[in-house]
Each structure stands twice: as C-alpha cells, then as structure tokens.
PDB file of C-alpha atoms in Angstrom:
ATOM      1  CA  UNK A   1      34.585   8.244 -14.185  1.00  0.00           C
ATOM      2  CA  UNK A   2      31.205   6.310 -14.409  1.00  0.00           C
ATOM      3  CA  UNK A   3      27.756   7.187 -12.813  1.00  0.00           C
ATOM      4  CA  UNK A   4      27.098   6.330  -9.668  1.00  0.00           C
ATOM      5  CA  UNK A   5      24.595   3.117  -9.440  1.00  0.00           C
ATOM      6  CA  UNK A   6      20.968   4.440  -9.211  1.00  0.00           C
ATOM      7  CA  UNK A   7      19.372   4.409  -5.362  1.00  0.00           C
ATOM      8  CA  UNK A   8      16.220   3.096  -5.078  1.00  0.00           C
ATOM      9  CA  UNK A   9      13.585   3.061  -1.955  1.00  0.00           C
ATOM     10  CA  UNK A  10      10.743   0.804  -2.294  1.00  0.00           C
ATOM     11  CA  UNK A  11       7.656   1.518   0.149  1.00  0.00           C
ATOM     12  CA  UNK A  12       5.252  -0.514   1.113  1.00  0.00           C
ATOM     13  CA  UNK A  13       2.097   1.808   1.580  1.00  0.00           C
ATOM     14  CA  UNK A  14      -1.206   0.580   3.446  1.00  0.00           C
ATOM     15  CA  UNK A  15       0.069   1.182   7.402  1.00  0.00           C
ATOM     16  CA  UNK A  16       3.823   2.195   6.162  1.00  0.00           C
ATOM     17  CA  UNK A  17       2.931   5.433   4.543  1.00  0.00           C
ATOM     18  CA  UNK A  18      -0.693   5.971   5.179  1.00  0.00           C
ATOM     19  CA  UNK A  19      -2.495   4.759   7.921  1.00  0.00           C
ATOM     20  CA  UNK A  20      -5.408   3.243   6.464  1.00  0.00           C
ATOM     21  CA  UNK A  21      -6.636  -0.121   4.451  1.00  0.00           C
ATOM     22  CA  UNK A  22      -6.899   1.774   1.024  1.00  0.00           C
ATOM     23  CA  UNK A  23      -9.397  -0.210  -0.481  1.00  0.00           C
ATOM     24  CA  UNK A  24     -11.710  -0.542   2.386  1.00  0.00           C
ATOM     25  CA  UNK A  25     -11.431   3.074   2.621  1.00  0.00           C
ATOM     26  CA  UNK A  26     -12.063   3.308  -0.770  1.00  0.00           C
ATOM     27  CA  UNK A  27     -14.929   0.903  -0.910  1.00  0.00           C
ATOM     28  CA  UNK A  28     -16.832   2.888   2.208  1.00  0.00           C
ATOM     29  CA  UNK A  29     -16.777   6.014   0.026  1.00  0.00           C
ATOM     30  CA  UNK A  30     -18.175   4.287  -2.800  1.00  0.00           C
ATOM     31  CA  UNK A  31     -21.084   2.362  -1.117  1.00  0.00           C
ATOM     32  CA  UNK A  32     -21.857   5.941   0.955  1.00  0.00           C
ATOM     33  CA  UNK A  33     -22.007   8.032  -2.349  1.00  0.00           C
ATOM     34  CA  UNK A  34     -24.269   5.065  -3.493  1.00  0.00           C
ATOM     35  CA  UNK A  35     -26.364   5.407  -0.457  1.00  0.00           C
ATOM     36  CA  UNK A  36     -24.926   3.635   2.163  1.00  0.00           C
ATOM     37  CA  UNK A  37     -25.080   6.306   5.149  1.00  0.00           C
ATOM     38  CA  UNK A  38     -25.715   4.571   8.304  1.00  0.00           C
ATOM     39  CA  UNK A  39     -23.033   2.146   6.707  1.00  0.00           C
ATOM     40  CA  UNK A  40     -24.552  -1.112   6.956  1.00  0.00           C
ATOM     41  CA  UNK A  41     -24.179  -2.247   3.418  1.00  0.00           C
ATOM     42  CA  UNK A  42     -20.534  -1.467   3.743  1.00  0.00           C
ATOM     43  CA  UNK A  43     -20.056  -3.889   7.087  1.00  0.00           C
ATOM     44  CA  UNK A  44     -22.309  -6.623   5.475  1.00  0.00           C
ATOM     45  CA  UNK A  45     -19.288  -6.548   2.547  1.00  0.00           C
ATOM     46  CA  UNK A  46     -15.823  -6.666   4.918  1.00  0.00           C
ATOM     47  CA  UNK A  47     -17.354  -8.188   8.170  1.00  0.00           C
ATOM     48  CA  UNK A  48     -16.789 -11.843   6.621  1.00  0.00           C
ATOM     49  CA  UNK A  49     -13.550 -10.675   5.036  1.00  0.00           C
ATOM     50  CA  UNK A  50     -12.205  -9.247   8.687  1.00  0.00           C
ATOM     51  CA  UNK A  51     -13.499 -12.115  10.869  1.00  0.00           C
ATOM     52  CA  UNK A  52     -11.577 -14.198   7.865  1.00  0.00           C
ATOM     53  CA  UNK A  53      -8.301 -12.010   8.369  1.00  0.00           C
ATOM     54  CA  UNK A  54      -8.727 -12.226  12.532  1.00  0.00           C
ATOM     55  CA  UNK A  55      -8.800 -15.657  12.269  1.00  0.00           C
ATOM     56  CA  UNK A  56      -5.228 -16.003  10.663  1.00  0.00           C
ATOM     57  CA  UNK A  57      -5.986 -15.826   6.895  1.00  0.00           C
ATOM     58  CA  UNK A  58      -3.065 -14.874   4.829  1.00  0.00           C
ATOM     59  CA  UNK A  59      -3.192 -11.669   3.088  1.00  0.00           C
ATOM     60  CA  UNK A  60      -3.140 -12.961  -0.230  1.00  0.00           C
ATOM     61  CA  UNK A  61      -6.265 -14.749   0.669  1.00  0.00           C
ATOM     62  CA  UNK A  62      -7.983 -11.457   2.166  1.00  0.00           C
ATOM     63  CA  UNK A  63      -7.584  -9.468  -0.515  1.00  0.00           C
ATOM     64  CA  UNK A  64      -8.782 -12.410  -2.779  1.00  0.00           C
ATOM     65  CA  UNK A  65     -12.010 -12.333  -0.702  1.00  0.00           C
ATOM     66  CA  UNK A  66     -11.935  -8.783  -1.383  1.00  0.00           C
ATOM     67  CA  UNK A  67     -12.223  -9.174  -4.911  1.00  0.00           C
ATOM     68  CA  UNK A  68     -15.198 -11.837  -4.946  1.00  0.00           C
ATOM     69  CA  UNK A  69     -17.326  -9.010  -3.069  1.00  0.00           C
ATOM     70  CA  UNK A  70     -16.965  -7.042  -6.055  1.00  0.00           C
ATOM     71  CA  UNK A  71     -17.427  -9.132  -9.003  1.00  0.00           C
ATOM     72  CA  UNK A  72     -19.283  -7.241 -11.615  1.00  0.00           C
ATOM     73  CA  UNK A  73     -18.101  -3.954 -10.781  1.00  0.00           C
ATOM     74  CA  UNK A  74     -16.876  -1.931 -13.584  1.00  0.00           C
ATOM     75  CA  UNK A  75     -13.043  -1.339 -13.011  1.00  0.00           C
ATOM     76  CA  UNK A  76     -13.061   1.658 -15.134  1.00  0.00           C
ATOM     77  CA  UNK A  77     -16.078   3.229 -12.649  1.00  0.00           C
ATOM     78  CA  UNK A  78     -13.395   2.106  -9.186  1.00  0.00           C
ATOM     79  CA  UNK A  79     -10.888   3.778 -10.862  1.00  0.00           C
ATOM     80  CA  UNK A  80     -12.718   7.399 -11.343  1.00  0.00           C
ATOM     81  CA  UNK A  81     -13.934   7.010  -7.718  1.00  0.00           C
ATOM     82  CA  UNK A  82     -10.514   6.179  -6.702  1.00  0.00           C
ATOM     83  CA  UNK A  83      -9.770   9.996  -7.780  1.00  0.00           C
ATOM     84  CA  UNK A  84     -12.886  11.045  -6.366  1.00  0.00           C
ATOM     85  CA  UNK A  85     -12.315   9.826  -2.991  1.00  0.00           C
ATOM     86  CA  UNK A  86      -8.438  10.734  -3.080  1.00  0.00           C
ATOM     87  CA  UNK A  87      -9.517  14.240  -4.085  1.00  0.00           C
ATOM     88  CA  UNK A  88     -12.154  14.343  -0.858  1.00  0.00           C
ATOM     89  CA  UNK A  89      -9.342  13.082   1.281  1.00  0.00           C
ATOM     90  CA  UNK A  90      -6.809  15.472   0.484  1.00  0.00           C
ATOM     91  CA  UNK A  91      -9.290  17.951   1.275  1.00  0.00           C
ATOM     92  CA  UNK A  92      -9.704  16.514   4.566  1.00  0.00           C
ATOM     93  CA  UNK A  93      -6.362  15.533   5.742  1.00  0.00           C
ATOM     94  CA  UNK A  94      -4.604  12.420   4.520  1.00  0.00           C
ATOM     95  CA  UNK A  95      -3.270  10.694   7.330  1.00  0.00           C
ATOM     96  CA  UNK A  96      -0.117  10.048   6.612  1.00  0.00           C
ATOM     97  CA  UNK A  97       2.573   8.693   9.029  1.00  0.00           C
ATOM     98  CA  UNK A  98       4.872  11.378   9.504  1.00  0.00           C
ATOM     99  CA  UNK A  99       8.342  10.156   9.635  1.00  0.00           C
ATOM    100  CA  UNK A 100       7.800   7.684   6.693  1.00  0.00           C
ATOM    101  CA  UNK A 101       6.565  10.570   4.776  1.00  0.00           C
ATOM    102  CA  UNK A 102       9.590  12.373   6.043  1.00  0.00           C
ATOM    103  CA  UNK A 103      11.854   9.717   4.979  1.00  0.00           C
ATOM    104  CA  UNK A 104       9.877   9.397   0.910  1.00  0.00           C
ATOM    105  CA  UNK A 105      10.490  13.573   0.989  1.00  0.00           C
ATOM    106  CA  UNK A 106      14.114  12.590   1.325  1.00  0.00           C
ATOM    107  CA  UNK A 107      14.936  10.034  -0.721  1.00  0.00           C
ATOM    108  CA  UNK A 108      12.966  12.315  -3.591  1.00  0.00           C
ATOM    109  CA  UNK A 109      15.297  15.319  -2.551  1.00  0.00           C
ATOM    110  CA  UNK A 110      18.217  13.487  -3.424  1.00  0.00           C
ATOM    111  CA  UNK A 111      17.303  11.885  -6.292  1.00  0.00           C
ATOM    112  CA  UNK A 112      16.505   8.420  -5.983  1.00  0.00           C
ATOM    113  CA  UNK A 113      14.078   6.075  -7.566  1.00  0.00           C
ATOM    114  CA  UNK A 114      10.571   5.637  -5.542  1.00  0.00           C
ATOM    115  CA  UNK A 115       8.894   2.603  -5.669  1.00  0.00           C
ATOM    116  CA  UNK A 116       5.340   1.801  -3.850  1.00  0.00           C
ATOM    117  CA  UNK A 117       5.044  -1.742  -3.695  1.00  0.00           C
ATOM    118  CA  UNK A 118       1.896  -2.539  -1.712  1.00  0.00           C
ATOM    119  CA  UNK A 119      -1.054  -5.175  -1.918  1.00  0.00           C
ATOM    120  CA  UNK A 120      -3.694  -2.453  -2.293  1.00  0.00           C
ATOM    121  CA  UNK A 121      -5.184  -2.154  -5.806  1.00  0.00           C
ATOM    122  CA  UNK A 122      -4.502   1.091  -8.204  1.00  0.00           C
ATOM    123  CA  UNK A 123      -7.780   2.534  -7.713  1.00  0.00           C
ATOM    124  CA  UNK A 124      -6.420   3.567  -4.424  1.00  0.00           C
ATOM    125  CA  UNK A 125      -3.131   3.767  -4.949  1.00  0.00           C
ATOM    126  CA  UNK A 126      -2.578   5.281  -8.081  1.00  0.00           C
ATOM    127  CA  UNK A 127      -4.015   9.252  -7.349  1.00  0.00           C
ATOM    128  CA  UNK A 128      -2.051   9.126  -4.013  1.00  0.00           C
ATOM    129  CA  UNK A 129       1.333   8.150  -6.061  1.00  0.00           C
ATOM    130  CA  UNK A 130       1.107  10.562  -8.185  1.00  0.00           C
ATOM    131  CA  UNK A 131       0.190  13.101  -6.106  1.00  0.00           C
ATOM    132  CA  UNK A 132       3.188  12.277  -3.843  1.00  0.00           C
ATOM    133  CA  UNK A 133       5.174  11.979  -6.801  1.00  0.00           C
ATOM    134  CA  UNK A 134       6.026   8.094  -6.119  1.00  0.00           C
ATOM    135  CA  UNK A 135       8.171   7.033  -9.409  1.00  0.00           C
ATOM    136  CA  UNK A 136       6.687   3.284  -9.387  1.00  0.00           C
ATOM    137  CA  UNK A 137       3.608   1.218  -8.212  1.00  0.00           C
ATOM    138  CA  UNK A 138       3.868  -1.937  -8.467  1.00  0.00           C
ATOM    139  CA  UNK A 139       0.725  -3.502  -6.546  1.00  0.00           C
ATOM    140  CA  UNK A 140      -1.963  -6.436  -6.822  1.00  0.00           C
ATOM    141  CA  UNK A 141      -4.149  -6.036  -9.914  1.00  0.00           C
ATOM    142  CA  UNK A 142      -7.737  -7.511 -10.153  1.00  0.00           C
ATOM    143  CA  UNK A 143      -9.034  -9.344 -13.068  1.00  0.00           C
ATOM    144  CA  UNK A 144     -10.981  -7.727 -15.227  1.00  0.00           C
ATOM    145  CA  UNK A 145     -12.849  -9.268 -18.208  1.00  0.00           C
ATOM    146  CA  UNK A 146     -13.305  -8.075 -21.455  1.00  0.00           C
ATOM    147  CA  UNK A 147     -16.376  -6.031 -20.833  1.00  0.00           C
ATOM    148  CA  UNK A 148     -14.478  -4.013 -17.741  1.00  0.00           C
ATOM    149  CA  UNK A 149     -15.866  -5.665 -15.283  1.00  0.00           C
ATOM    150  CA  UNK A 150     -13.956  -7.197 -11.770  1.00  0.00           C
ATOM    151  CA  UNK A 151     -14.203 -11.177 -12.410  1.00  0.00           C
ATOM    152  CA  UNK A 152     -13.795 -11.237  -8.766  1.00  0.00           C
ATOM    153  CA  UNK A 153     -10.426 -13.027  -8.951  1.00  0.00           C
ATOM    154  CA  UNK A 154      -6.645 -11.164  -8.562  1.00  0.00           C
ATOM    155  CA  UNK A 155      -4.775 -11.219 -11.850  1.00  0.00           C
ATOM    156  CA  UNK A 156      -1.333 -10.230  -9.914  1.00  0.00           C
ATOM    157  CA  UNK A 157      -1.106 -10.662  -6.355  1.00  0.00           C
ATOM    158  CA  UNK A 158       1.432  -8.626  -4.502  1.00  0.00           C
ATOM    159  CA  UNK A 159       1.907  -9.906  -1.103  1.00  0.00           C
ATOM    160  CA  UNK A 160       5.205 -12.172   0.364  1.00  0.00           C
ATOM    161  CA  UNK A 161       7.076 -13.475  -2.218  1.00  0.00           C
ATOM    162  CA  UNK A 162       6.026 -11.474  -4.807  1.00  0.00           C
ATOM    163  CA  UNK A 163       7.086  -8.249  -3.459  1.00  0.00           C
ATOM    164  CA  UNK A 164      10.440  -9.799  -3.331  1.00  0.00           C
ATOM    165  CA  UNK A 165      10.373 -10.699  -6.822  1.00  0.00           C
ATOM    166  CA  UNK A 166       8.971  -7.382  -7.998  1.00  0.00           C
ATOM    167  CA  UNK A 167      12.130  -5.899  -5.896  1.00  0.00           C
ATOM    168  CA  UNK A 168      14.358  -7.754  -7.780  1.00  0.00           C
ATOM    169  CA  UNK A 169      12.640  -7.196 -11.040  1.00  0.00           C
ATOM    170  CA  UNK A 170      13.465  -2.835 -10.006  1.00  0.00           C
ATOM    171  CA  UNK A 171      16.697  -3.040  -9.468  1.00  0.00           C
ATOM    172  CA  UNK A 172      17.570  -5.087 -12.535  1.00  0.00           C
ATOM    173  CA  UNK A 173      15.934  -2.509 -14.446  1.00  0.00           C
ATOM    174  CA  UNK A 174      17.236   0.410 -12.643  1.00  0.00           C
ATOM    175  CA  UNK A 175      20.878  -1.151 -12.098  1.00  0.00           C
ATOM    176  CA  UNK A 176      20.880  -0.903  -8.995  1.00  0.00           C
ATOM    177  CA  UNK A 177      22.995  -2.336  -6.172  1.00  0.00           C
ATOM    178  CA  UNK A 178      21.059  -3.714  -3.685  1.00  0.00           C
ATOM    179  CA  UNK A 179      23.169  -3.278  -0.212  1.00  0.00           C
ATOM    180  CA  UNK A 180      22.561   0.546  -1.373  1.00  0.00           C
ATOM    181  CA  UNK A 181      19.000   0.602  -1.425  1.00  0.00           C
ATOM    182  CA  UNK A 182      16.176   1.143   0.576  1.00  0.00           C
ATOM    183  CA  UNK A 183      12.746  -0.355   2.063  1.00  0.00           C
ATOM    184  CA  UNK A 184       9.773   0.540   4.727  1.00  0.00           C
ATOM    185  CA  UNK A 185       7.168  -1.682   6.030  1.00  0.00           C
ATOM    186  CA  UNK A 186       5.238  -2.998   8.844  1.00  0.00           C
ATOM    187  CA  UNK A 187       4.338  -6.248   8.297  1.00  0.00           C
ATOM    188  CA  UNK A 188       6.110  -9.723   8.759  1.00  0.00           C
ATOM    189  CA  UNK A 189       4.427 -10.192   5.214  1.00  0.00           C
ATOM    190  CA  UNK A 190       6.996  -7.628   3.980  1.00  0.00           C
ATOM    191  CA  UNK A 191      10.095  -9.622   5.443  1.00  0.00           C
ATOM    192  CA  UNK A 192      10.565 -10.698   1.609  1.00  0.00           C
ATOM    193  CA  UNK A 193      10.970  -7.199   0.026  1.00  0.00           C
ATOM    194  CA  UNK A 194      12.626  -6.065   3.334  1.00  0.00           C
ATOM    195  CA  UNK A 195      15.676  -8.445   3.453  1.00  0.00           C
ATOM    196  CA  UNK A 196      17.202  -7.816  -0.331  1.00  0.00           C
ATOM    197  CA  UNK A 197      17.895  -4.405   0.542  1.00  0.00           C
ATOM    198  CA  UNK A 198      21.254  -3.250   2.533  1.00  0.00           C
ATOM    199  CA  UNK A 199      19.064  -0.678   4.026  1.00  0.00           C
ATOM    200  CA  UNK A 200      15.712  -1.799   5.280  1.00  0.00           C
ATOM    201  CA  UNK A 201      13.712  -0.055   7.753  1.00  0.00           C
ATOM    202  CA  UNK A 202      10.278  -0.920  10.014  1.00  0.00           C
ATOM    203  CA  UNK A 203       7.810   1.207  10.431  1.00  0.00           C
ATOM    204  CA  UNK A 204       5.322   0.952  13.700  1.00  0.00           C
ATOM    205  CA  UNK A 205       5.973  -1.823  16.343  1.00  0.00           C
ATOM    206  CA  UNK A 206       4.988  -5.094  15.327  1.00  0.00           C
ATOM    207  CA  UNK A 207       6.479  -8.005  17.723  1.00  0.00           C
ATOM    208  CA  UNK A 208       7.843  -9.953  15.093  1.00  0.00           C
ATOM    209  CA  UNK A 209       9.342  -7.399  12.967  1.00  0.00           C
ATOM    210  CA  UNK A 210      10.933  -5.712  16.339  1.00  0.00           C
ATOM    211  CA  UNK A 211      11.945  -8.999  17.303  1.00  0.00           C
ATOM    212  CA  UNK A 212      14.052  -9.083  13.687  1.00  0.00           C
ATOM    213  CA  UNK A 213      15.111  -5.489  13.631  1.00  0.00           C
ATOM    214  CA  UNK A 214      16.897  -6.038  17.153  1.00  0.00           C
ATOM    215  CA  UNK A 215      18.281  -8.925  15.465  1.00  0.00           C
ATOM    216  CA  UNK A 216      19.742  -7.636  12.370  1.00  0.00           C
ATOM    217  CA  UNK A 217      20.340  -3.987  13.561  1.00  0.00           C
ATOM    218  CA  UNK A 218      17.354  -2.693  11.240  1.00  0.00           C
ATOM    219  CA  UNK A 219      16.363   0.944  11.975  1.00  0.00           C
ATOM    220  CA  UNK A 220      12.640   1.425  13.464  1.00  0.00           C
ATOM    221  CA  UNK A 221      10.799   4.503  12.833  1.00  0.00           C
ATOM    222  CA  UNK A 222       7.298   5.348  15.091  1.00  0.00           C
ATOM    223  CA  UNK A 223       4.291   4.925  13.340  1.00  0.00           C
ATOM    224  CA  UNK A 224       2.300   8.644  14.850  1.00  0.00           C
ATOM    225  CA  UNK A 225       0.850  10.349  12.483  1.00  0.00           C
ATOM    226  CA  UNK A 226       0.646  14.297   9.869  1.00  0.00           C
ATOM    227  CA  UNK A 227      -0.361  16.278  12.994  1.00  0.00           C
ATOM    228  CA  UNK A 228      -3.847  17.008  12.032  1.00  0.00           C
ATOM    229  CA  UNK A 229      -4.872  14.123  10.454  1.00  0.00           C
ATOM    230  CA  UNK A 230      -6.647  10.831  12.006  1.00  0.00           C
ATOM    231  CA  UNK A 231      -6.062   7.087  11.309  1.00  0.00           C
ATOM    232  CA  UNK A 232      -9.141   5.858   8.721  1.00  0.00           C
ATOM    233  CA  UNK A 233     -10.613   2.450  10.770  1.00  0.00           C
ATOM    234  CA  UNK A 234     -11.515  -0.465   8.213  1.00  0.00           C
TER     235      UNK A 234
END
C-alpha cells in the first residue's frame, strides 16, 4: 500500500503566531543597545514608514521602506542581534497567540511539514523557527552586497502573490495534496497563500477576512494571547 501524501501547514507569523512586527521589534532592540533609550532615534526611523503604511501603502512597499532605513548595515551584525534579542525575549515572555501556537504544537505532534511563510526578514524570524521547531521559512530577504552590507533594496519579497507561489513551490516539493493541507493568517494580504489550501484558517478578526471566512466556511481562531505575555507595539 503506498504512503500517505505528506501534510503540510504553512503559517504566516508577524500577528498569526506572534503578536508583534518582528523587525520593528527587532530594530528597537538594536538602536536601544546602541544607545537609543528614551527611543527617539528609533521613532525618527519607522514614523515615516507607519504614517506611509496608515495611509494605505501596500506591504510590499512598507517593508521596502524598511530596508532603505537601513542601507549600510551589516547583515551579518542583524543577524547575531536577531539571536540576541530572540534570546532576551524568551527570557521575558514571547507573546505568542495562544491557539495558533496550539494549533503549530499539533500539526508537529502528528507529523506534518511546518512552513513559516511571512514578510518579516530572517534576522527575526530565523531564532524563533528554530526554536519552535518550524520545518521551513520561507520569508522576504534583503539585498545584501558583496561587502555584507543591506543595499537598502528587498532581493525576495514575500507578500501577496508570492506567498502563493512559494505555497505552491512546498507542496511540489513535499508532494503534497493541497485540499489536505493547512494555512493561518490575518491579513487580506494572505488571501493568496490562504485559498490553495483545502484547510485554511484566520486568525484574529479582520473585517475582510471575516467577511470571507463566513463566506467560504473558513474556521476563525481568537487572536488573545500565552497568558503571561504582552503584545510588543511597533
């Protein structure tokens, strides 16, 4: 008799599994173990990129703003302060939201392939996989040049469409069937991963997402949070 087709759950991360911007989170620790205290330097950096977002800029576009704010940074010194600031976290509670968490601890339990597929970079991203054990991250990747430094422009983007395509890219390579599988997000961004899957789920209550999960019969999970933990503001 053959195997059974491989299971896969892909999981968007940023406000599906954590409730937090990564890299803003991220880039506060770095600018306060730099000096920044009272934070200032750290809102002169994101205030233009959040009035950009608030004023209906796509997320592709934020995050590429993002970048340009730290062109000439040396990737290899984000990535070692990604770890740092993971490390201080977990010390301190990551805030995770519960039932998504719940819902990861299962899919690992039974065997199935975990994917993170999220528009935050690896410097955040990658210590938190591993250290929930995530199989995959597939996320957006800045340019960096060949001295190591950010070029302050996004090699791969992963927002919209391309999460959809990176989706389809997994379960060709795992063999999967796709009415079997799995996704969690929160954003009508994610509506592209979300809809190749037979099993898709929302996470939180965003009006257009509700509006399609009514629609299509979609589960909703709440978004609280790991008792004992608070949501990190950008």
């Amino acid at each position: 008799m053959p195997s059974p087709a491989p299971v896969v759950a892909f999981f968007d991360v940023d406000e599906t599994l954590v409730a937090m911007k990564s890299p803003f989170a991220l880039l506060r620790h770095r600018l306060r173990e730099q000096g920044d205290l009272d934070g200032s330097a750290y809102r002169a950096k994101v205030e233009p990129i959040l009035g950009f977002a608030a004023q209906g800029g796509e997320p592709a576009e934020v995050s590429a703003m993002f970048y340009r704010a730290l062109a000439g940074v040396a990737w290899s010194e984000l990535l070692s302060q990604g770890r740092a600031w993971y490390a201080e976290l977990r010390g301190q509670g990551v805030p995770f939201i519960e039932a998504t968490l719940r819902e990861l601890r299962h899919h690992q339990r039974q065997g199935h392939f975990t994917v993170a597929v999220s528009g935050a970079w690896p410097a955040s991203l990658s210590p938190m996989a591993e250290d929930l054990g995530v199989d995959q991250v597939l996320c957006t990747e800045p340019e960096v040049d060949e001295a190591g430094l950010l070029t302050g422009r996004i090699a791969r983007a992963m927002f919209g469409p391309a999460k959809g395509a990176a989706v389809r890219t997994v379960l060709a390579a795992q063999g999967a069937v796709a009415g079997q599988c799995f996704a969690y997000a929160d954003d009508p961004s994610d509506l592209d991963m979300l809809r190749l899957v037979g099993r898709p789920t929302i996470v939180g209550n965003h009006p257009v997402l509700a509006a399609v999960a009514a629609e299509h019969g979609w589960r909703v999970l709440p978004n609280a949070l790991v008792p004992g933990t608070e949501r990190i503001p950008v």
